[in-house]
Structure formats: C-alpha cells, structure tokens
PDB file of C-alpha atoms in Angstrom:
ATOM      1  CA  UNK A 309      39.671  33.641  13.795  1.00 79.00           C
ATOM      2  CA  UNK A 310      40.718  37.418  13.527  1.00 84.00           C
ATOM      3  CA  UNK A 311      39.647  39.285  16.736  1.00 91.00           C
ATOM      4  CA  UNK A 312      40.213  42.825  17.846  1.00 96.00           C
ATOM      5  CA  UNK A 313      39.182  44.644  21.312  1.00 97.00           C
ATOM      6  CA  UNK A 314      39.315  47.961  22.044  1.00 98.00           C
ATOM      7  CA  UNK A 315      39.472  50.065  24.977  1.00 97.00           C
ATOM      8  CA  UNK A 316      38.060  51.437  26.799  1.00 97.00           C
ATOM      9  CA  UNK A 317      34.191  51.367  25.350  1.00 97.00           C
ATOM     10  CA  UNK A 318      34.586  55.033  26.364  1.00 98.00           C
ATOM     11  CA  UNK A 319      36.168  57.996  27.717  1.00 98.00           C
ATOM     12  CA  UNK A 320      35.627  61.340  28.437  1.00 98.00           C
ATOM     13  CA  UNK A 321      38.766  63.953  29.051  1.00 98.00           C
ATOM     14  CA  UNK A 322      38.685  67.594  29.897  1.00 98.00           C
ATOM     15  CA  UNK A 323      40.288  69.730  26.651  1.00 97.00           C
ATOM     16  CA  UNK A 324      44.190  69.005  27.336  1.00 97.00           C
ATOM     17  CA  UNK A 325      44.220  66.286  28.996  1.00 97.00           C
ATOM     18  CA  UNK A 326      46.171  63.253  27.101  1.00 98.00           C
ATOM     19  CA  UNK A 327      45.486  59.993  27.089  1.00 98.00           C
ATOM     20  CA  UNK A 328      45.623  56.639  25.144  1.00 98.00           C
ATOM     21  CA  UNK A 329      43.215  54.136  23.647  1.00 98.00           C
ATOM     22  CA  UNK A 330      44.089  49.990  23.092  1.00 98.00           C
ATOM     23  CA  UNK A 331      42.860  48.336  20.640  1.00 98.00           C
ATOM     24  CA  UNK A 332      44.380  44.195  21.193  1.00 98.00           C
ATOM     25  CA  UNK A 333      44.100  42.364  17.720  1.00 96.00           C
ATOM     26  CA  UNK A 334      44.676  38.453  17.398  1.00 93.00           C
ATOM     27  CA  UNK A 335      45.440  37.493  13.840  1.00 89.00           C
ATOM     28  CA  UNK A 336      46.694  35.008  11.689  1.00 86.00           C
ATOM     29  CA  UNK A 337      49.383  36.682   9.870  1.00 87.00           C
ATOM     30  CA  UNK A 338      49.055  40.805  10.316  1.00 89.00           C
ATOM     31  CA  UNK A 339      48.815  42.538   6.795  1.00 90.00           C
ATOM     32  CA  UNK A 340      48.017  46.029   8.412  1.00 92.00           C
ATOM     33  CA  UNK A 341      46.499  47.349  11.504  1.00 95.00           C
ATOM     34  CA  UNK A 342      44.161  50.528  10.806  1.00 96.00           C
ATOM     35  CA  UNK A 343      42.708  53.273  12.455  1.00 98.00           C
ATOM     36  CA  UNK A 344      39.740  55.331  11.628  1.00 98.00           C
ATOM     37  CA  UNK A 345      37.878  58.214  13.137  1.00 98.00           C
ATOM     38  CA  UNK A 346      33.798  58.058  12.907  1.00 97.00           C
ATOM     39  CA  UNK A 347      31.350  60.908  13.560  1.00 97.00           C
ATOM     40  CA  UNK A 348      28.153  60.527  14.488  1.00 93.00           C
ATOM     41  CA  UNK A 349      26.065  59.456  11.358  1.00 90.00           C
ATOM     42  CA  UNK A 350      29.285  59.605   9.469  1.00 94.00           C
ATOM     43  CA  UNK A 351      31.399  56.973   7.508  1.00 96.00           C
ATOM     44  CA  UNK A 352      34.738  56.209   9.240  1.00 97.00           C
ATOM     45  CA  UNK A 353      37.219  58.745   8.209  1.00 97.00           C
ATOM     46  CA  UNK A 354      41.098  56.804   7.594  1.00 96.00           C
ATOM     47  CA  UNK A 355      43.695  57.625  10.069  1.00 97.00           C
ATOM     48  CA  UNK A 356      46.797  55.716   9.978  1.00 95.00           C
ATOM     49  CA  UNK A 357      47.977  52.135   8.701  1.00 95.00           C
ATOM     50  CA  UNK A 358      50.937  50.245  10.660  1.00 95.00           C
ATOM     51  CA  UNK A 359      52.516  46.764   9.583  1.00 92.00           C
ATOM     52  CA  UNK A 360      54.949  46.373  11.926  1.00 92.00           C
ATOM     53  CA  UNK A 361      55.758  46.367  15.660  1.00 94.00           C
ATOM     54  CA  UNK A 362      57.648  48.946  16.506  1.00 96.00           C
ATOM     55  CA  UNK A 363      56.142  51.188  13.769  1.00 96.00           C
ATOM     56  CA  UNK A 364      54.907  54.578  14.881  1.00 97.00           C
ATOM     57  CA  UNK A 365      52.861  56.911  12.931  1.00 97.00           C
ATOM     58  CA  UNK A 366      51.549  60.919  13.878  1.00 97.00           C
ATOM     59  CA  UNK A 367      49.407  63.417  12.540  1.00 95.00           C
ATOM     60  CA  UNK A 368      48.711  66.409  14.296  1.00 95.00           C
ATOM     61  CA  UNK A 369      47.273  65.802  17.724  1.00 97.00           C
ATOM     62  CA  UNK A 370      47.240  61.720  17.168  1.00 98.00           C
ATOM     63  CA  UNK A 371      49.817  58.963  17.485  1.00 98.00           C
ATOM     64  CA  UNK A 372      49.429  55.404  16.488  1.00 98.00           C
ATOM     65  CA  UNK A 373      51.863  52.557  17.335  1.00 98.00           C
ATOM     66  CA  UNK A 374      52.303  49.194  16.950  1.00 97.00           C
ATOM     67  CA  UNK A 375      53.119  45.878  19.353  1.00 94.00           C
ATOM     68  CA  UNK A 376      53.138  42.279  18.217  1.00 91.00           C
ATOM     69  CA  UNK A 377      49.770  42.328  20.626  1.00 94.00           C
ATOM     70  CA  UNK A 378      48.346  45.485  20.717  1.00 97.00           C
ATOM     71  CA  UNK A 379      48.190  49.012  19.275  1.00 98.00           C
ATOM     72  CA  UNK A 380      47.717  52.395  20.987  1.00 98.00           C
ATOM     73  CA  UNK A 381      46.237  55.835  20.228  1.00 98.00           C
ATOM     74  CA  UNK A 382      47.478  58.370  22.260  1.00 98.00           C
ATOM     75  CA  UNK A 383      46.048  61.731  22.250  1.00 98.00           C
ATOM     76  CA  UNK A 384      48.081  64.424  23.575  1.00 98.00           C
ATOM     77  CA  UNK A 385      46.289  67.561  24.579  1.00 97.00           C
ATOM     78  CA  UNK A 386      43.155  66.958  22.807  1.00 97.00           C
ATOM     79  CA  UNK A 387      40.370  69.571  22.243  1.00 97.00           C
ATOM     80  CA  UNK A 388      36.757  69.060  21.815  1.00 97.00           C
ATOM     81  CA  UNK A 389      36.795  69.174  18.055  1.00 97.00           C
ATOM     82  CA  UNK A 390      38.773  65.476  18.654  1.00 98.00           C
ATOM     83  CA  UNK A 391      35.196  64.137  19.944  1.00 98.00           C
ATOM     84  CA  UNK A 392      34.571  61.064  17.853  1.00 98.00           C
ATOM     85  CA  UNK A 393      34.620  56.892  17.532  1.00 97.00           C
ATOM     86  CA  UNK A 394      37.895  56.303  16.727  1.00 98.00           C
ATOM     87  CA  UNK A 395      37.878  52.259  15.194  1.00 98.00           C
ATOM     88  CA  UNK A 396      40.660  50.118  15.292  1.00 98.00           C
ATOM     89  CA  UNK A 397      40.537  47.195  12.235  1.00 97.00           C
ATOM     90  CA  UNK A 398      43.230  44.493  11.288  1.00 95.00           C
ATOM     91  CA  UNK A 399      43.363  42.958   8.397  1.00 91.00           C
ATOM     92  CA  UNK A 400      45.337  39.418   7.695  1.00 84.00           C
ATOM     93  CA  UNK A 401      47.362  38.097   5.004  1.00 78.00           C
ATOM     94  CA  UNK A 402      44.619  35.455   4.242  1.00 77.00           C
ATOM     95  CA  UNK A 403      42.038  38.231   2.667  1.00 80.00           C
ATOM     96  CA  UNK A 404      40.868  42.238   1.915  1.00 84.00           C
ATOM     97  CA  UNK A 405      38.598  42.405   4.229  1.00 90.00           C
ATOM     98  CA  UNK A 406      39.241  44.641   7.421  1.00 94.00           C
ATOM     99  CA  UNK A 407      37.977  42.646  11.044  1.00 94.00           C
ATOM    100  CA  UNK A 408      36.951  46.295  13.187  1.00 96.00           C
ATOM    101  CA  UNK A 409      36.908  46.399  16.934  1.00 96.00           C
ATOM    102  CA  UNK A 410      33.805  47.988  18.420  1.00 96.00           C
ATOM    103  CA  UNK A 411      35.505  51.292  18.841  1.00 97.00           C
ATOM    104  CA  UNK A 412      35.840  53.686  21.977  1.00 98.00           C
ATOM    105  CA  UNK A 413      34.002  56.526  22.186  1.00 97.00           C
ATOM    106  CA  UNK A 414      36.020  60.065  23.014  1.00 98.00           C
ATOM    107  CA  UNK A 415      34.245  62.915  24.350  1.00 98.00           C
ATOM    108  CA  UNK A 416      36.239  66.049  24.979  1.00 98.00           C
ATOM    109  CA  UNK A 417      35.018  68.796  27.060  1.00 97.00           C
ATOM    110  CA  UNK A 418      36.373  72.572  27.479  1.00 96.00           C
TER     111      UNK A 418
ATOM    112  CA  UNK B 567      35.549  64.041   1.607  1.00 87.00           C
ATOM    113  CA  UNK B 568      36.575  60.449   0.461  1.00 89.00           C
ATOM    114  CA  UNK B 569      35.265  60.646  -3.024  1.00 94.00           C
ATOM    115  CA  UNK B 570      32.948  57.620  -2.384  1.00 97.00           C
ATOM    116  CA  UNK B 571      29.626  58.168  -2.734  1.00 98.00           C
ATOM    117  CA  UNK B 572      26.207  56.293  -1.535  1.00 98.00           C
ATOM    118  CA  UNK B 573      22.914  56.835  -2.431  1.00 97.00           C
ATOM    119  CA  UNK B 574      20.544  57.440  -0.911  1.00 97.00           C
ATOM    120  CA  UNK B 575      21.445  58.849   2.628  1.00 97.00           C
ATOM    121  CA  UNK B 576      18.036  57.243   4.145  1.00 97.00           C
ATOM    122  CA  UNK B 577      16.122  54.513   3.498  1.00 97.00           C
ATOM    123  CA  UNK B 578      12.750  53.355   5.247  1.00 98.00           C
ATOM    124  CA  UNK B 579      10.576  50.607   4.352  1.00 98.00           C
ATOM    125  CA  UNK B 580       8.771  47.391   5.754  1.00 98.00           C
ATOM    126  CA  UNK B 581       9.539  44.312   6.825  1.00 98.00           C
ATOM    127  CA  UNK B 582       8.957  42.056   3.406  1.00 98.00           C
ATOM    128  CA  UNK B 583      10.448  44.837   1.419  1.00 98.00           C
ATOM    129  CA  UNK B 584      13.297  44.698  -1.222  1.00 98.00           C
ATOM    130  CA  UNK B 585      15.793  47.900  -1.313  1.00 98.00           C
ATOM    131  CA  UNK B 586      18.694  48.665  -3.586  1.00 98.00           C
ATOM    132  CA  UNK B 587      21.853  50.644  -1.962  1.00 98.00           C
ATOM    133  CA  UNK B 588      24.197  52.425  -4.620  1.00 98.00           C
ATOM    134  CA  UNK B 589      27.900  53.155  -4.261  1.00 98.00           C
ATOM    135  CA  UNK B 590      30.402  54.739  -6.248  1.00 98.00           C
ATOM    136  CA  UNK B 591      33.866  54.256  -5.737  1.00 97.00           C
ATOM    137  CA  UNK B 592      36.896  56.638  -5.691  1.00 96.00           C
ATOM    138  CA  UNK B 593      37.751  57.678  -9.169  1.00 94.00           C
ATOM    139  CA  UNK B 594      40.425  54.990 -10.524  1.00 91.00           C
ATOM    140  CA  UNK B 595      39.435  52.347  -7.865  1.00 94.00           C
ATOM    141  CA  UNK B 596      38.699  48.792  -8.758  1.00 93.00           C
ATOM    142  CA  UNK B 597      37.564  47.410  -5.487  1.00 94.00           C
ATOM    143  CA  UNK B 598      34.337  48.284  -3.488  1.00 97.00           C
ATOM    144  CA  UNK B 599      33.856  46.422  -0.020  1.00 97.00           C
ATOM    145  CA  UNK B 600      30.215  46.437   1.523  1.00 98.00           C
ATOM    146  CA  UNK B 601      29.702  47.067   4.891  1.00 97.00           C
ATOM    147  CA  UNK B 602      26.998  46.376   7.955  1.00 97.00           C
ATOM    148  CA  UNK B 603      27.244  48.763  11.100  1.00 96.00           C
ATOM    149  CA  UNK B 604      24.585  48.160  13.766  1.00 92.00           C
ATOM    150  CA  UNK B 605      24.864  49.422  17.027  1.00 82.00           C
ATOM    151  CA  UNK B 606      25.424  45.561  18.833  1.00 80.00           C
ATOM    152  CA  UNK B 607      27.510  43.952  15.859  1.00 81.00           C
ATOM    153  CA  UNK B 608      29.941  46.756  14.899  1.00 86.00           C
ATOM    154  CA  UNK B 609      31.114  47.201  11.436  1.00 94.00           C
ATOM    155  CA  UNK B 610      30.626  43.909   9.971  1.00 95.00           C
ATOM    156  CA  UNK B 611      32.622  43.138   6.350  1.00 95.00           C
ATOM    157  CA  UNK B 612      29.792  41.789   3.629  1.00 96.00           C
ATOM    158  CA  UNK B 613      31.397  41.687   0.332  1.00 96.00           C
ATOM    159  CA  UNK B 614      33.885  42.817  -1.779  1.00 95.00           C
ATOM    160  CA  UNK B 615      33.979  42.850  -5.719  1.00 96.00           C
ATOM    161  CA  UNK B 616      37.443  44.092  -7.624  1.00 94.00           C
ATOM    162  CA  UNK B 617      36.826  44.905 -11.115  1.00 94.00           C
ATOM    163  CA  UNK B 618      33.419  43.291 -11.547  1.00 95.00           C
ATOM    164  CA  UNK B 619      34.369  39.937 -10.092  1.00 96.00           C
ATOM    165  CA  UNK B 620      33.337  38.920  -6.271  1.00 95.00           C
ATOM    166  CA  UNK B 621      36.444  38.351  -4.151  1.00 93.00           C
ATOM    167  CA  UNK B 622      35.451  37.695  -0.751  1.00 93.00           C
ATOM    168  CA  UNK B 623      32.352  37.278   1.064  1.00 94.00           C
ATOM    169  CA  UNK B 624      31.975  38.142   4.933  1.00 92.00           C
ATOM    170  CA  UNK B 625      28.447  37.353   7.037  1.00 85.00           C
ATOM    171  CA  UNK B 626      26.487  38.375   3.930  1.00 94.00           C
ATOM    172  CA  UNK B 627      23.110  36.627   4.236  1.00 95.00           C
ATOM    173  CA  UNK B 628      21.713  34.862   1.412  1.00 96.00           C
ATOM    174  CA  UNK B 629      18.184  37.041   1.214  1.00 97.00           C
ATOM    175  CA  UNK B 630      21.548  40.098   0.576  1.00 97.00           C
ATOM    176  CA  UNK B 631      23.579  40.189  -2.966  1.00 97.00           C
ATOM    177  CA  UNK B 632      25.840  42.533  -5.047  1.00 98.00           C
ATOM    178  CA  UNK B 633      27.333  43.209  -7.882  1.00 97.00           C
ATOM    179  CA  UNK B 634      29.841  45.615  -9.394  1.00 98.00           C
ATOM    180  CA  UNK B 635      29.097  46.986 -12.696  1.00 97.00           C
ATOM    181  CA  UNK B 636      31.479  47.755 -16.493  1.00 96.00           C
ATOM    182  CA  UNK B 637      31.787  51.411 -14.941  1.00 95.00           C
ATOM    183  CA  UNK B 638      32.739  50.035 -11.400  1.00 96.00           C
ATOM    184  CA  UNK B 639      30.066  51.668  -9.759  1.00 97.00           C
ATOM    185  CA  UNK B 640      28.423  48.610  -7.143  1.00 98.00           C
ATOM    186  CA  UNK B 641      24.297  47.899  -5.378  1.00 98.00           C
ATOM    187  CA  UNK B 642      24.075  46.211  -2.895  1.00 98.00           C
ATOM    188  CA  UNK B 643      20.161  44.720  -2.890  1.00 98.00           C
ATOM    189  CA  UNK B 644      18.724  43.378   0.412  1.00 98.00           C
ATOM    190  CA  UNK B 645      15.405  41.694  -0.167  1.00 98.00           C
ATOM    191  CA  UNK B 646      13.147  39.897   2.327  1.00 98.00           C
ATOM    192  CA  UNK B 647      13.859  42.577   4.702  1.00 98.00           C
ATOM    193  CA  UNK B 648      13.356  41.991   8.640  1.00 97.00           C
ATOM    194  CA  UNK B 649      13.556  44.439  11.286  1.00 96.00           C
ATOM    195  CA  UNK B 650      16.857  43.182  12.414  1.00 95.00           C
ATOM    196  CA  UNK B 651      18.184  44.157   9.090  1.00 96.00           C
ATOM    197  CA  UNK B 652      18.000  48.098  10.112  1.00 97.00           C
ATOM    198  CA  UNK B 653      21.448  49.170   9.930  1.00 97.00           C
ATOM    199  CA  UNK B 654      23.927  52.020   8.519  1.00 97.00           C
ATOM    200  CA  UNK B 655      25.440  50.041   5.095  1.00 98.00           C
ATOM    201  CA  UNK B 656      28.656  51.663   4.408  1.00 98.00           C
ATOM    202  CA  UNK B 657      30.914  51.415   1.046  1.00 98.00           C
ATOM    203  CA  UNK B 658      34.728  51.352   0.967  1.00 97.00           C
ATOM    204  CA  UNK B 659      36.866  51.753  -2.297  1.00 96.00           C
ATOM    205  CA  UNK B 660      40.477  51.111  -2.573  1.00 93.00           C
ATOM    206  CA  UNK B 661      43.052  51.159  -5.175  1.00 86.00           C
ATOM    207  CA  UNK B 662      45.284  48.485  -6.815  1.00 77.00           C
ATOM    208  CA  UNK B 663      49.189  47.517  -5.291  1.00 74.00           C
ATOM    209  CA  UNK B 664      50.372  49.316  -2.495  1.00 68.00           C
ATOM    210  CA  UNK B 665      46.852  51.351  -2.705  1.00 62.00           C
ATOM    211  CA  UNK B 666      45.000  48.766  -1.802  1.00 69.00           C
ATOM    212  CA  UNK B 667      45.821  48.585   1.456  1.00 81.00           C
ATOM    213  CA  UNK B 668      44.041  51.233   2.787  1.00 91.00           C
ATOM    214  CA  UNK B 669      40.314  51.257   2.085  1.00 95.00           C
ATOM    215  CA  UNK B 670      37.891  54.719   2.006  1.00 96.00           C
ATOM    216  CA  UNK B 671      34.741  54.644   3.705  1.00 97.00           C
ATOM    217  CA  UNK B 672      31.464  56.370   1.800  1.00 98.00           C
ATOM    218  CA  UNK B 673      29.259  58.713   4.167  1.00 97.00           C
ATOM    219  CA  UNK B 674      26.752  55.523   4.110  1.00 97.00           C
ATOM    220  CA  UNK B 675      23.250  54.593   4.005  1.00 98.00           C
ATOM    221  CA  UNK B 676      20.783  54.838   7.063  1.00 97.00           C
ATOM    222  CA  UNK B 677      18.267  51.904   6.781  1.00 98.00           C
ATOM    223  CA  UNK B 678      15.223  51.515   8.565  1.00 97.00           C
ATOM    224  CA  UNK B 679      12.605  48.696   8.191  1.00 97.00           C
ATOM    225  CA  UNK B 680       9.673  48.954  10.082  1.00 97.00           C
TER     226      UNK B 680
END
C-alpha cells in the first residue's frame, strides 16, 4: 500500500531563514510525486510534479527534488506571505488517484 | 484561481440528512476526482469519473455516491449523514495525456452535520 510522511508536522522560521521539508513516499511503481500549497479554508493550490530521482524543479522562492525515497522542499529565504500547508501526494502507476501525506504546517514570521 | 468550481462554499445540516455537493471542472477537462479532508484523516481520494464513466473508487462509503454528467459537470450526494461525516469535500479536474497528470483542486465545500 502507497504511503507518504511528511515532515516535520510543523515549523515556524523567522522571514529569511531557509529551510527544508521531507515528505518519504513508499509506492508501488512512482507515476509522479506532487506538491501543493493549502491556505487556510482553501483548496490545495499545485506546485510542482517530479517523476524521477534526481529531478529538480523551482519556482520563485521554492525548490522541489526528488530521491528514490524521499522528496524535499526547501525554502530559501522565505517571507511571511510563504505561510501555508504545503502537501506532498504520490501517485502510482496502478491508478489516478493521488495518496497525500498529512502536510507540514509553515509559519513565517517578520 | 484553478477554474474549478464547488458549490456551495458551506453546508450545515443534521445527522440523518441527505446533501448534494456540485463541482465543475476546468473548461476542456474530462476527469473530476472527489475528495475528503478532515482534520485526523488528511485528504482522503473518494472517486473519480472521466467522461461520465467511474474509474476508480477510494474509501468512498456506501451511504456516499457520484456521478458525472453529458456536460461533465459532477455531485457528489452524501446521504445518511453522521457527525463524523463533517469534513471540507474538495474537487480536482485534470486533463487528458500528458495533462492528466497533474490534477486542480476546487476552493471546496465546508460541511457541517450537527
């Protein structure tokens, strides 16, 4: 059975300070590894998509990339607009669905 | 902005109850994926229909069904409805071939039986 973990459940940073997030994924054949950013009260918001290890992906402030184990978010120099959920989700060769982690919460402060 | 839309934003009602959750997809999508997030389960995958047809089911209980309709819009109906069952319901959409892959979330639908 699919399974991703993230960490850590939560983290707080002072605006600037960079850091990463994990998100571990066991699956049976990796079709794509996804992240997403949630608000509060909002629907996750789509991030990046990596098939590969080895593949990196950036946008602005973010950076996704991709192990045969694991997956990491760093954040380099946030600010406190980056405050959010951000979800990690795999999904596996055998169906459409995507399996999400439980997220990690990111609270940054000025 | 996705372009997916859910109606309504809030829902509440009482245990016992049956409710109807609306979602339209991203214009020139075919497939809509249902959604559960509760604050001790995560986002839980439900359902997803792709052009009308069911293609995979996730934990969907049986008192919960879909459909997808000719113009692709999809309901989700919960009936029977327990307190446990309070939950944000979120739609996805996605797109056919390579545009499939990545699925876009709705703003969602804040449930709360009482």
């Amino acid at each position: 059975e699919d399974q991703v973990t993230q960490s850590p459940e939560a983290l707080r940073l002072q605006e600037g300070e960079s850091s990463s997030l994990n998100c571990s994924y066991t699956v049976s054949g990796l079709r794509g590894l996804f992240w997403y950013r949630q608000d509060p009260g909002k629907g996750p918001e789509f991030l990046f998509t990596l098939y590969s290890a080895g593949e990196e992906k950036e946008k602005e402030r973010l950076k996704a990339t991709l192990t045969k184990k694991e997956s990491f978010l760093h954040i380099t120099a946030p600010k406190p607009e980056d405050s959010a959920t951000y979800l990690c989700a795999v999904r596996s060769n055998s169906g459409y669905a995507l399996n999400f982690g439980k997220g990690t919460s990111l609270l940054v402060t000025p | 902005d996705s372009g997916v839309t859910q109606t309504p934003k809030h829902l509440i009602t009482a245990t016992g109850q049956r409710v109807t959750l609306r979602c339209s997809p991203r214009s020139g999508d075919l497939s809509v994926y249902w959604y559960q997030q509760s604050l001790d389960q995560g986002l839980q995958f439900l359902i997803q229909y792709y052009n009308g047809e069911e293609r995979a089911k996730g934990n969907i209980l049986e008192r919960f069904s879909a459909q997808q309709f000719p113009d692709l819009h999809s309901e989700l109906n919960l009936s029977s409805l327990e307190l446990g069952d309070s939950a944000l319901y979120f739609c996805a959409s996605s797109g056919t071939g390579l545009a499939s892959e990545t699925q876009y979330f709705g703003p969602g639908t804040r449930l709360l039986v009482l």
